[in-house]
Amino acid sequence: MGSKINKLLNFFQLLGKAIMIPIAALPVAALMLRLGKADVWGPNLFGGNGIPWMVAAGEAVINQMNLLFAIGISVGLADDNNGSAGLAGAIGYFVFTNVTYSFAEQLYQGSSIIDMGVLAGMIAGIVAGLLYNKYKEIRLPQFLGFFGGKRFVPIVTSFVMLLLGLVFGGIWPNIQESINSFGNTIATSGIIGAFIFGFLNRLLIPFGLHHALNSIFWFQFGEFTTANGEVVTGDMVRFLSGDPTAGIFQTGFFPIMMFALPAACLAMILAAKKNRRKAVTGMLVSIAFTSFLTGITEPIEFSFLFLAPGLFLIHAILTGLSLAVTSFLGIRAGYSFSAGFIDYLLNFNLAERPILLILVGVVMGIIYFIIFYFCITKFDLKTPGRDEDDDNIEECKEKEEVNVNKLEDKEVAIKPLRSKLDKIAECIIDAVGGKNNIEHVDSCITRIRLQLKDSNKVEKSKLKQIGATEIIRLGKNNVQIIIGTVADPVVSRIRRIIKNI
């Protein structure tokens, strides 16, 4: 039973990582979409019409999010991230949606209009990715040999998605009605619905499952018909498309990411021991600024998650409260990447009461500072700078300069050191038991995800020395290293070292 739970948990972690691939395309598309809108430039520039071709460029991506999810998830789930899986995902999506719509129209005699939104892309991507892993090396009889291996994957995906299309064509109209009802209930419940989403959004972060939750609310719930007659779904896409009712599941994150968590960093700095305060200030200030500017918060959250889990629970509750308060006050804002200052400025003209949002942020910042400082000092919580076992930053910087002679005796494949990231990659391989102990490695924005043969070989102290904020063990073989926004380039180097490239 335990092994099945671990496998299921690992799958959802991989799915969360894969979902980030198509989501990564959204900020650029949203940037083009916003920069092309007339309200950005005012009535005196470009004839008051904005830049239509810029809008078209942004819509080209946003309007195809379902397909991008199918391609991105299938590639993300594929063992070797091969493009053949992406092709299978795209073909599977086309087959699935057309069969579903056609069968539902026939079955319900045209009385039901199906709109599966991004979920159709997710289903196609998941199926294609799993089928790729299963059949990528299949051997067929000699006269069919051309269709063997990776070429077989789009074929089998098409047949599987055809069957699933028939199934969903029969059941989805009723499911869609229930989903819309549930989504409308949460949306219309306002404060309660916003609180529940905000609370769960943060609570799932340690497991990397918040991306799956976000995709449902941001890309699935709710419908809006644009001026040109196109139907879009999801809180995020609807907001960017001009829906005046969208944003309830996004607005409350701005006070948390721009003000509250940076204030928590200030509290941790002031609560640090005097002889360690200078050492932790650089790190905490940098991740606080990152949170404010871009909305990337995991480096902050993982700096206290495992050192003071009670604080993280309070953080999750306060995040839900922030969403509830902004909903209650009628504030509406949205983003394409995360709730940072950049998105706040870009979408300022689409927002309602954006100045009031800043005031809420200041209040939340004060609340966070008081709660964090009080809890840390009162209960002697071992946040950065207070743990006797913490290595100060200067020490870490010195130890980042890898001693090549020491590593030569390890399983790490030593190459000429081209950069600091190469050194970090080599140290990580060494700290997790060598390249022969690594079965799979991936990354999302701030974390490195490892599937190991033996997680007991992981040396936490070494990972801390090279700048890891936290190390998470999930099950027997799964380990996540929170290392910040260098996660993706470091993983690329780890893969090259493993393959001796």
Short mmCIF file of C-alpha atoms in Angstrom, two decimals, residues 4 28 52 71 74 91 130-131 150 156 161 168 173 185 215 238 256 260 269 296 302 361 371 376 394 397 399 402 429:
data_model
loop_
_atom_site.label_atom_id
_atom_site.label_comp_id
_atom_site.label_asym_id
_atom_site.label_seq_id
_atom_site.Cartn_x
_atom_site.Cartn_y
_atom_site.Cartn_z
CA LYS A 4 1.51 2.55 -4.31
CA VAL A 28 5.64 36.18 -22.84
CA PRO A 52 -3.30 44.93 -33.15
CA ILE A 71 2.38 18.94 -25.89
CA SER A 74 3.54 14.75 -22.70
CA ILE A 91 -2.24 14.12 -32.22
CA LEU A 130 2.70 7.42 -20.25
CA LEU A 131 2.31 5.59 -23.56
CA LYS A 150 9.02 6.02 -31.05
CA VAL A 156 -1.24 3.88 -30.14
CA MET A 161 -7.63 8.77 -27.25
CA PHE A 168 -15.91 11.45 -22.32
CA PRO A 173 -21.84 16.97 -20.49
CA THR A 185 -20.54 28.14 -6.20
CA SER A 215 -4.45 24.66 -13.38
CA ARG A 238 -10.60 35.23 -18.47
CA ILE A 256 1.45 38.03 0.10
CA ALA A 260 3.97 39.78 3.39
CA ILE A 269 16.79 38.87 9.74
CA ILE A 296 8.61 33.55 -6.95
CA PHE A 302 11.30 26.66 2.17
CA GLY A 361 -0.29 44.50 1.08
CA ILE A 371 3.57 37.19 13.81
CA ILE A 376 10.44 33.03 16.18
CA GLU A 394 30.39 33.15 3.65
CA LYS A 397 30.58 30.55 -0.76
CA LYS A 399 32.82 25.63 -0.06
CA VAL A 402 34.80 22.70 -5.46
CA ILE A 429 25.77 14.55 -7.79
#
